[in-house]
Structures are given as structure tokens and as C-alpha cells.
Short mmCIF file of C-alpha atoms in Angstrom, two decimals:
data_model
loop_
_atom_site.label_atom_id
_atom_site.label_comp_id
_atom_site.label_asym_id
_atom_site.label_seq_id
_atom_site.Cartn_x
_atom_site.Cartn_y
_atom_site.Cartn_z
CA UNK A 22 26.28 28.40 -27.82
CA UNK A 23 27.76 31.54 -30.00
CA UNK A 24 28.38 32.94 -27.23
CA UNK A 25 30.34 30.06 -24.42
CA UNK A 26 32.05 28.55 -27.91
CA UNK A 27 35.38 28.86 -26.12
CA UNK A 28 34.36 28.25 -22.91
CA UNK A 29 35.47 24.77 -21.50
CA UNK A 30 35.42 23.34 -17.74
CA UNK A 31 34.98 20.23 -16.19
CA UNK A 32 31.83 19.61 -14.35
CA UNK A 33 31.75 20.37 -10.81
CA UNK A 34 29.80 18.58 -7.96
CA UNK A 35 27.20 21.86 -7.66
CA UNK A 36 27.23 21.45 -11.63
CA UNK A 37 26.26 17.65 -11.12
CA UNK A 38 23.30 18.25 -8.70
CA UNK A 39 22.29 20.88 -11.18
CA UNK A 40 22.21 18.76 -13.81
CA UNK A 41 20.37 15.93 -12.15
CA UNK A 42 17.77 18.38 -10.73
CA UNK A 43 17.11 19.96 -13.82
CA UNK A 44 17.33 16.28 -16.04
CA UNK A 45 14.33 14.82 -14.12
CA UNK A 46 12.25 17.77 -13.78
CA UNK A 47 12.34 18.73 -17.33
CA UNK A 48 12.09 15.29 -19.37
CA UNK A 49 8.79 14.31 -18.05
CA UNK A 50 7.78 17.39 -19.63
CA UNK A 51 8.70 15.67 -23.03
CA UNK A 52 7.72 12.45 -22.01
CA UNK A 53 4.28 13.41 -21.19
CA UNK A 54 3.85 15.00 -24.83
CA UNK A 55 2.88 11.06 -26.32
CA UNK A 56 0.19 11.06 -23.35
CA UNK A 57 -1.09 14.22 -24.08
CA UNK A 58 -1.72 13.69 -27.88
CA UNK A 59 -2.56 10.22 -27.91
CA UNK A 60 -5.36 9.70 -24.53
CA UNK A 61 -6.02 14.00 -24.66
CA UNK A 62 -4.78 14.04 -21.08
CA UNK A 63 -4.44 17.24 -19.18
CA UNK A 64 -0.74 18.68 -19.00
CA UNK A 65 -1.37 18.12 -15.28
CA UNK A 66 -1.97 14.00 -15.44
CA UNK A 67 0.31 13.42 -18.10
CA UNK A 68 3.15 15.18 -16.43
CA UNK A 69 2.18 13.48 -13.18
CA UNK A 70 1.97 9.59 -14.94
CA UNK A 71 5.37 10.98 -16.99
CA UNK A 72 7.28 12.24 -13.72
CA UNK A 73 5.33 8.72 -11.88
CA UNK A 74 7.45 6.15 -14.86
CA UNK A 75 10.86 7.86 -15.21
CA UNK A 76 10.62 7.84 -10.91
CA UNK A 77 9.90 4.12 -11.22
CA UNK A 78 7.16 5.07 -8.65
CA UNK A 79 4.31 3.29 -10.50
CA UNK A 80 1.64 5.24 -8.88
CA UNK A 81 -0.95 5.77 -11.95
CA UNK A 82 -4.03 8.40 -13.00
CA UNK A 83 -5.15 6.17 -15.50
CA UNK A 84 -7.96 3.37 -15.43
CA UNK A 85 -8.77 1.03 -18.67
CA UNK A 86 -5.56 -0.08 -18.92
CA UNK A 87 -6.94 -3.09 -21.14
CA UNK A 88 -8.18 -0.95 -23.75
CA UNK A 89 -5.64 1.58 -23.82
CA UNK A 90 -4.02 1.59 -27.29
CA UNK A 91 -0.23 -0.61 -26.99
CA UNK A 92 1.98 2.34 -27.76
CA UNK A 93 -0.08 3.72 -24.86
CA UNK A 94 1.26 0.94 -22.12
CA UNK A 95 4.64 0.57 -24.30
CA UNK A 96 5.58 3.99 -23.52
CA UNK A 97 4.38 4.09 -19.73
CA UNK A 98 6.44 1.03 -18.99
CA UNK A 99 9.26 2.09 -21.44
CA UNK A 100 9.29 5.18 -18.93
CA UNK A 101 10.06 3.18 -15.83
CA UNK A 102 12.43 0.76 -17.82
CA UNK A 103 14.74 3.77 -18.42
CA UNK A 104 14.23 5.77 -15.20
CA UNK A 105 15.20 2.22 -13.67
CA UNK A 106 19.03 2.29 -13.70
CA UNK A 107 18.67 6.27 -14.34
CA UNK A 108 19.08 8.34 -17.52
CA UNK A 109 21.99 10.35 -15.98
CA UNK A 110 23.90 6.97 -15.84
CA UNK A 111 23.54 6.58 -19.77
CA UNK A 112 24.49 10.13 -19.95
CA UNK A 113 27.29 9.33 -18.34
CA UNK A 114 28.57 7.41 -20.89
CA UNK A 115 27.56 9.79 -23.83
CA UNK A 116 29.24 12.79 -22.35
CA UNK A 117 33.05 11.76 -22.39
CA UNK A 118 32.42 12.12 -25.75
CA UNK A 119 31.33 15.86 -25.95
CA UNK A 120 34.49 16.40 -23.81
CA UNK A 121 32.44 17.22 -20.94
CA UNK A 122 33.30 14.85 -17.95
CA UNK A 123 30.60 12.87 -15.81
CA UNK A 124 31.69 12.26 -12.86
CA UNK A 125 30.49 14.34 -10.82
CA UNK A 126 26.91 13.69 -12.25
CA UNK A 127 27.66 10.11 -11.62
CA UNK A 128 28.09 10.73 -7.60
CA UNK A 129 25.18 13.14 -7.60
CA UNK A 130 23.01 10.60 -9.28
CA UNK A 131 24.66 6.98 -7.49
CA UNK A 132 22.32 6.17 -4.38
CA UNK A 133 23.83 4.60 -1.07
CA UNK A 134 27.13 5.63 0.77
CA UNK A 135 29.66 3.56 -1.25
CA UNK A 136 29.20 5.98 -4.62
CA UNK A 137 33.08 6.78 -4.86
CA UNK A 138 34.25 3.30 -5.59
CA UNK A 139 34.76 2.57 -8.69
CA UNK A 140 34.33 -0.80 -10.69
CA UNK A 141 36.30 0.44 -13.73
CA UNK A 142 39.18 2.65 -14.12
CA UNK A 143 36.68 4.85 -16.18
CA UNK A 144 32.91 6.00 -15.40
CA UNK A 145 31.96 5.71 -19.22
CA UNK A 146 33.09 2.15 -19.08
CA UNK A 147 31.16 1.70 -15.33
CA UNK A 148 28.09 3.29 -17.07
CA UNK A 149 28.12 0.85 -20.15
CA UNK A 150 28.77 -1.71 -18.07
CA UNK A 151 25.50 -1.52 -15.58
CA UNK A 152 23.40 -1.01 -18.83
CA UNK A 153 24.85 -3.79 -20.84
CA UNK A 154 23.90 -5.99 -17.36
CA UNK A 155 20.22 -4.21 -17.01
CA UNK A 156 19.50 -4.93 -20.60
CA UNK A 157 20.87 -8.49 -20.43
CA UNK A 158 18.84 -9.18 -17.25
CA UNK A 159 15.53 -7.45 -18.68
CA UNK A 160 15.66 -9.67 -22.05
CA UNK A 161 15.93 -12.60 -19.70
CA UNK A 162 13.09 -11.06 -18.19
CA UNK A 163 11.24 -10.75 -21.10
CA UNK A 164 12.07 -14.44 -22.09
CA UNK A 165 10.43 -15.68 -18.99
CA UNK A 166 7.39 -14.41 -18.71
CA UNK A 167 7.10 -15.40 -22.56
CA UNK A 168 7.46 -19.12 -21.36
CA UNK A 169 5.48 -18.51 -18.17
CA UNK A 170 2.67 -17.77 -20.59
CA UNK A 171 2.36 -13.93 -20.90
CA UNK A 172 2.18 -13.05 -25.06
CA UNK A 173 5.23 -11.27 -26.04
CA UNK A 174 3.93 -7.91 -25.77
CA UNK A 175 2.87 -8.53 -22.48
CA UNK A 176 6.04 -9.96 -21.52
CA UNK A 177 7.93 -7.09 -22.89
CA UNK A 178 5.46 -4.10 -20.93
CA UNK A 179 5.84 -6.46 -17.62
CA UNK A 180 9.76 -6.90 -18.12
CA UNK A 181 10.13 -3.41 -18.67
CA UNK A 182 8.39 -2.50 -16.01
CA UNK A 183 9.26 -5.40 -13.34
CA UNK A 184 13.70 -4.62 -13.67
CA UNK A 185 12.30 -1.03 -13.14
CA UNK A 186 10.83 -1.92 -10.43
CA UNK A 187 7.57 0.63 -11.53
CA UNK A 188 4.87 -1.66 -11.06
CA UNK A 189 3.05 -0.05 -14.47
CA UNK A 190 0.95 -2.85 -15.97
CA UNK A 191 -0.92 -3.55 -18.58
CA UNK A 192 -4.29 -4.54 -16.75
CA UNK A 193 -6.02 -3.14 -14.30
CA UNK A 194 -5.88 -6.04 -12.47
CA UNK A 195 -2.16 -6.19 -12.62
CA UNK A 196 -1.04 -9.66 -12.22
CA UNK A 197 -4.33 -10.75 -10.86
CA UNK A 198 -5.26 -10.80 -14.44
CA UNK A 199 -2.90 -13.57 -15.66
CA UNK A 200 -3.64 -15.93 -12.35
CA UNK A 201 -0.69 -17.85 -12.88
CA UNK A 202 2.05 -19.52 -10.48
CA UNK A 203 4.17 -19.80 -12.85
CA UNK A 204 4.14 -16.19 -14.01
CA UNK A 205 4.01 -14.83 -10.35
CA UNK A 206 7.51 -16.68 -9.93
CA UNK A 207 9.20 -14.78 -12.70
CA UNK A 208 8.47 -11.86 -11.15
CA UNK A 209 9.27 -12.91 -7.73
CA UNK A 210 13.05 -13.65 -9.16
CA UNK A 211 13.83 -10.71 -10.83
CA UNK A 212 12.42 -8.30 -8.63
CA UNK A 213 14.35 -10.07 -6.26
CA UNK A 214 17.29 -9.50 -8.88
CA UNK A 215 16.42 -5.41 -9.63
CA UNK A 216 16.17 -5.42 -5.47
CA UNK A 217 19.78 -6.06 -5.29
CA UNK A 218 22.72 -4.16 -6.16
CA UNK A 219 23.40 -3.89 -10.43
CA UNK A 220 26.97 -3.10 -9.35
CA UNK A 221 27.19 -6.17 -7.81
CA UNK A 222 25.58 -8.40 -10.73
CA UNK A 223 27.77 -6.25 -13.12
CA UNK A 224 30.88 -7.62 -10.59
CA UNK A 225 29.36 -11.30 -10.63
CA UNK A 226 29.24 -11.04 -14.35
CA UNK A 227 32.14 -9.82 -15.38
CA UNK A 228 34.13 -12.29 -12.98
CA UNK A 229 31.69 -15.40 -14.14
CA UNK A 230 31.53 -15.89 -10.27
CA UNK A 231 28.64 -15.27 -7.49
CA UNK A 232 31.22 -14.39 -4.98
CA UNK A 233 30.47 -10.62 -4.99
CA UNK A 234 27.02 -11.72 -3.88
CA UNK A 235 28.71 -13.01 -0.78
CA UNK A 236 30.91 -10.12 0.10
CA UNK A 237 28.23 -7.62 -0.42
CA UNK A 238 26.76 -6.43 2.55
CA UNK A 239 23.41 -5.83 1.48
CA UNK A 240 22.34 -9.07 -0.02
CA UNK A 241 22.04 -11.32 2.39
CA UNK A 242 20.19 -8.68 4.66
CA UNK A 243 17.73 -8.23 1.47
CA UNK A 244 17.38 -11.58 1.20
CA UNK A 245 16.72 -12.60 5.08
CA UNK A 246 14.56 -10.19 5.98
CA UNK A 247 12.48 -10.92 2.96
CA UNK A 248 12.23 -14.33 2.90
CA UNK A 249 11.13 -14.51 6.89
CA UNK A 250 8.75 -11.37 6.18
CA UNK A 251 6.95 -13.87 3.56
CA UNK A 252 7.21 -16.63 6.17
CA UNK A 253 5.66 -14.27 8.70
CA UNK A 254 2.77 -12.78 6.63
CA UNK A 255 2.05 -16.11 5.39
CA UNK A 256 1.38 -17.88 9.01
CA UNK A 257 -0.18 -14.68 9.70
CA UNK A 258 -2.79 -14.79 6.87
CA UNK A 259 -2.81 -18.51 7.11
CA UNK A 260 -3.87 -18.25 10.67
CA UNK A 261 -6.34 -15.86 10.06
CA UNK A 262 -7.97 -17.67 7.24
CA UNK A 263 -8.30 -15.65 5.10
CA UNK A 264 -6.73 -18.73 2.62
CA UNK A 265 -7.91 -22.51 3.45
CA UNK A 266 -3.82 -23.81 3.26
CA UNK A 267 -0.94 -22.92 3.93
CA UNK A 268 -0.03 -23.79 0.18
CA UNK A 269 -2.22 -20.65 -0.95
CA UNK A 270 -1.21 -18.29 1.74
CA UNK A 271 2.46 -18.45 0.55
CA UNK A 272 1.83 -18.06 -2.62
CA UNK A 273 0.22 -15.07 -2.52
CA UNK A 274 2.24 -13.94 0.58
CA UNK A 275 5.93 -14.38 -1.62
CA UNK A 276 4.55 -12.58 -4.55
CA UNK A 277 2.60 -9.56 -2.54
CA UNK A 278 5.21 -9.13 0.11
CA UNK A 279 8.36 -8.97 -2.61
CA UNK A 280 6.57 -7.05 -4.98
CA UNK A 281 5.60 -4.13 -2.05
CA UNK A 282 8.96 -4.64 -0.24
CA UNK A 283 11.10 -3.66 -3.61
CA UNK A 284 8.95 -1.00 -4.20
CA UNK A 285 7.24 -2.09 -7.11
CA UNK A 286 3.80 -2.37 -6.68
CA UNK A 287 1.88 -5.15 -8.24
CA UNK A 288 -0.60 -6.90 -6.87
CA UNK A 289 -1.94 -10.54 -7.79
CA UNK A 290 -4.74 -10.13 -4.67
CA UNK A 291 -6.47 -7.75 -3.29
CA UNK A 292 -4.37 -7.41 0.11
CA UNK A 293 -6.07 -4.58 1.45
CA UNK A 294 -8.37 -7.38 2.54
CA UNK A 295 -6.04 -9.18 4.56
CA UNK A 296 -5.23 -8.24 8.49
CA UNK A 297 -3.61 -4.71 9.12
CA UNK A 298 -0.71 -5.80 10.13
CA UNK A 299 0.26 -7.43 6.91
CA UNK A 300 -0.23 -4.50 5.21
CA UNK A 301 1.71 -2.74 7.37
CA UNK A 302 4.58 -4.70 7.77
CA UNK A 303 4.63 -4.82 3.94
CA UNK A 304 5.09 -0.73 3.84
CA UNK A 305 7.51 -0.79 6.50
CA UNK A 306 9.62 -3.24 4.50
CA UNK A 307 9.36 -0.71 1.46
CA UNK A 308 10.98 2.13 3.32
CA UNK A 309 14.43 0.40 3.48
CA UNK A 310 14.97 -2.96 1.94
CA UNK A 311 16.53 -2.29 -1.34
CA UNK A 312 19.58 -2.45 -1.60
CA UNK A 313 21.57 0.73 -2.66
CA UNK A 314 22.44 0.71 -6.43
CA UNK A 315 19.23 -0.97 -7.52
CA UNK A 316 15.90 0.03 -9.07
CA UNK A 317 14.11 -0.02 -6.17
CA UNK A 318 12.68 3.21 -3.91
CA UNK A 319 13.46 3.73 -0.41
CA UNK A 320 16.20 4.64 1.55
CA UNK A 321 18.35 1.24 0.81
CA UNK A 322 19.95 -1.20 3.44
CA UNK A 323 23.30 0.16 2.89
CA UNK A 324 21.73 2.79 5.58
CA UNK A 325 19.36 1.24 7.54
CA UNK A 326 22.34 -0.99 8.20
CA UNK A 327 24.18 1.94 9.13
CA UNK A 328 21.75 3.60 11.34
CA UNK A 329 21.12 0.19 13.15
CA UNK A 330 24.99 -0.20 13.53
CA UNK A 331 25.37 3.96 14.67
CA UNK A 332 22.55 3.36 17.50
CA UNK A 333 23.97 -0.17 18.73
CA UNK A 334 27.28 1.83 19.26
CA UNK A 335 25.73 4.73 21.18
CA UNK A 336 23.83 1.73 23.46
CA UNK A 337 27.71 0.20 23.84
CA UNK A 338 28.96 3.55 24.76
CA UNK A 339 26.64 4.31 27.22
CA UNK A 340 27.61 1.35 29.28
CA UNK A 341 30.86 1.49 28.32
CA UNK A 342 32.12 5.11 27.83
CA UNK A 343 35.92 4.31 27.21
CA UNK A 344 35.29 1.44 24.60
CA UNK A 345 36.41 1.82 20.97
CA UNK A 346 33.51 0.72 18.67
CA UNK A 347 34.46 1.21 14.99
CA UNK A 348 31.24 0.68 12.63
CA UNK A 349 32.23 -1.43 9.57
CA UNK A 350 30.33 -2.44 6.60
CA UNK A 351 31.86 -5.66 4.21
CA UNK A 352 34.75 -5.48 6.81
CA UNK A 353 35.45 -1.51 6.22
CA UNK A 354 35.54 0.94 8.81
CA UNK A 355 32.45 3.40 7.48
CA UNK A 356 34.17 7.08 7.36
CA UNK A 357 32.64 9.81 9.94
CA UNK A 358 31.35 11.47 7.38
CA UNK A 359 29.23 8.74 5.56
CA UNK A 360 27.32 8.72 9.08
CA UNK A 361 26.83 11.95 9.35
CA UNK A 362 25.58 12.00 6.12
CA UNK A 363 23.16 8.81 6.35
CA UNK A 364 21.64 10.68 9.49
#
């Protein structure tokens, strides 16, 4: 610091990447340190349950989740709660203030092809925006699995972890422990929520309108292709009989099929049991779903929309070499090199 005292510079994009590379490669390392000292874990597992929380992954070394001690499961779900919206995001806001600028961090961090716009005239205001909305949404969260009958320090580990779309729980039973409809639907509505775009809840907020939900181009994709995979793997199981009613099949078949298609990963049933193809299609919907901007993993809609949109053109061209076939998304033309990128 002696040394670069008088040394100033704006961040540049190969700074940004940098940055983000080196951000969530080296804070697991401190966030496996409360694993390490308080369950005796190996470097090893408590990097890999550390690196599995801030990734939102939810994948997990650890069994007796029941008896683990509460600042235990507080921190693992804590983990995926801020590795949810991203901790480069918050940074984002912070540095402005050391006089070191963030955008470039911000487009080297965004997911999905539309990172350049902007939803304020300033990033640190964008940033502090999206958090103010993810911390609004997860006390709401919180709130209703409270009344759904989870105790509040349930309902906080399960909030955290549900807008972070982790899938960390408490039990090792994950929501097969609590058994409850009522529960099971508070999940189902705000994974659906973290599934979708926080810039466009942080739109719908700040204009007291659902409109952006209706010029987004995502949503109603997420949406439709969830609600008939449910419909699908419901008849399916249904059919199959592995559940007496129909009733029973779509319960299970909402909660199971939402929670794998956002990329969280609780379970209320053991679904390995049911048909292959179930399980299957449930993976499948995993890989692209999300939308881009949200919690959840894959590699969003925004480009499976694209890609599906890129190879319907190619099929129009080939029967129709001199047509002009521009590929918009929410009535833009999509640049050349956004689909060179997304392939």
C-alpha cells in the first residue's frame, strides 16, 4: 500500500474478471474457518461445503443436520443467502466510496446477455437497489414460513437458503421433515420469485406496477414451461401410481419439480423412486430455466431463448436463403455479438 499510495486507475474489464475470480476463490477460504473450528472438519470439506453455500449450489458433506449446533446451519445457509444475489454486487456499492469504480466488476459478475443496461443512472444505486429488494423479499420469506408453521429459526435458515436458491437445510430430511402443504407452498412461491429476474422485481417495485413482469422476456417462458412440466410429471407419476390421486401427485410434483428446476434442491419425497423420466426431465429443466439475473444455477432462459431463436433462423435460411430473419428478444434486435457470445 506504501508503495501504489499514488497510484490511481479505474478498473478495467481484465481487472473485473480478476477480481471476481480471485473474490470467490479466496472467501470460502475464510468462510470455511467457522466449519473448521466448530464441527473439526478437514480444510478439504469445509472449503468444499464453504465454496458449495457462497455458489448457492447446495450440494453438502455433512449428515446430522438435526443435531448440528444452530450457528452451525445459520452460517451454512447465511453462506448461500449472500452468494445468492452475489457479494461482488454489494461490493459494488461499497467501492464508489474508496474511489475505485465498479463497473466493470458489475458486467463481469451480471449473468445473461442484457448486463449493459442499466436500471439507474449509477451502479452503486443499481447495487443497493437489488439488495434492498432481496432483503425485502427474504424477510417476507422468513414471515411465511413462520405462519406456515416452521419456528423462527427454522424459518430464518429455510428463507435464507430458499431466495438463495441453495437448497441447505436444516434436516436431513429437508422439507420431508416438516410434511406440510402449507409450508411446501411458501417455498413453491418464492423460489418461483428468486427463479425470476431481481432486476425485474427491483423495476416492478420501484414503479408499484407488475408491468415489467409482462415485458420481460423471460418470465412467462419460466413460468410456462414450469407450470406444464408439473402438469406433466404429475399425470406421469399419477399414471404410474406411484400416488393413489391425482390430489397427491401434484402436490408433490409442484414442490419437487420447482424446487429441482430453479436449482435449489430440496426435496419433500424421495423422487429417486419415481419413473426415470421424471427425474430426468426434472434435470433437464435445471440446465436452463432460470431466468438470467436471479439466484438460480444454469445457463438462464435469456439464452436458451436465444439459441432456440439462432437455430429456428438457420432452419428459415436453409429454405429460404435470401430471407432477412432478425432475432429479437422483448422486441429488440439481439446484437451479433450477444450470439456469438451465447454460443
Amino acid at each position: 500500500a506504501i508503495v501504489t499510495r499514488k497510484s490511481k486507475r479505474d478498473l478495467r474489464i481484465r481487472d473485473g474478471f480478476l477480481m471476481v475470480a480471485l473474490v470467490w476463490t479466496v472467501l470460502p477460504i475464510f468462510a470455511a474457518l467457522p466449519l473448521m473450528i466448530g464441527l473439526h472438519l478437514s480444510f478439504t470439506d469445509a472449503y468444499f461445503e464453504a465454496v458449495s453455500g457462497l455458489t448457492t449450489t447446495g450440494a453438502t458433506i455433512l449428515t446430522g443436520l438435526d443435531d448440528l449446533p444452530a450457528s452451525i446451519n445459520f452460517w451454512r445457509t447465511q453462506l448461500v443467502w449472500l452468494g445468492g444475489m452475489g457479494l461482488i454486487v454489494l461490493a459494488v456499492a461499497v467501492l464508489p466510496l474508496l474511489g475505485i469504480g465498479g463497473r466493470q466488476m458489475f458486467k463481469a459478475e451480471t449473468p445473461g446477455p442484457m448486463k449493459d443496461s442499466k436500471m439507474t443512472p449509477r451502479i452503486a444505486e443499481t447495487a443497493k437497489g437489488l439488495w434492498l429488494v432481496y432483503l425485502g423479499v427474504s424477510i417476507a420469506c422468513i414471515v411465511g414460513y413462520r405462519w406456515a408453521g416452521m419456528t423462527w429459526f427454522d424459518a430464518v435458515c429455510h428463507g435464507f437458503s430458499t431466495m438463495g436458491l441453495g437448497g441447505f437445510s436444516t434436516h436431513d430430511a429437508s422439507f420431508g421433515f416438516f410434511n406440510s402443504p402449507a409450508i411446501e407452498l411458501v417455498a413453491i412461491v418464492f423460489m418461483l420469485i428468486a427463479g425470476m429476474n431481481f432486476g425485474t422485481l427491483f423495476l416492478a417495485v420501484s414503479g408499484r406496477s407488475i408491468r415489467p413482469y409482462f415485458h420481460d422476456p423471460e418470465a412467462g417462458w419460466f413460468i410456462g414451461i414450469t407450470m406444464l412440466s408439473i402438469f406433466i410429471v404429475a399425470v406421469y407419476i399419477w399414471k404410474d401410481g406411484i400416488y393413489p390421486d391425482l390430489d397427491t401427485a401434484v402436490r408433490h410434483s409442484a414442490f419437487n419439480v420447482i424446487s429441482i428446476a430453479t436449482t435449489t434442491g430440496y426435496a419433500s419425497v424421495d423422487y429417486a423412486l419415481w419413473p426415470m423420466f421424471a427425474s430426468l426431465w426434472m434435470l433437464f429443466l435445471s440446465s436452463f430455466v432460470t431466468s438470467a439475473g436471479s439466484t438460480g444455477g444454469g445457463i438462464k432462459m435469456m439464452r436458451a431463448l436465444l439459441l432456440y431463436k439462432q437455430v429456428y433462423r438457420e432452419l428459415l435460411r436453409a429454405m429460404h436463403p435470401n430471407a432477412v430473419y432478425n432475432i429479437r428478444i422483448g422486441g429488440q434486435v439481439a446484437p451479433q455479438p450477444i450470439l456469438f457470445a451465447v454460443l
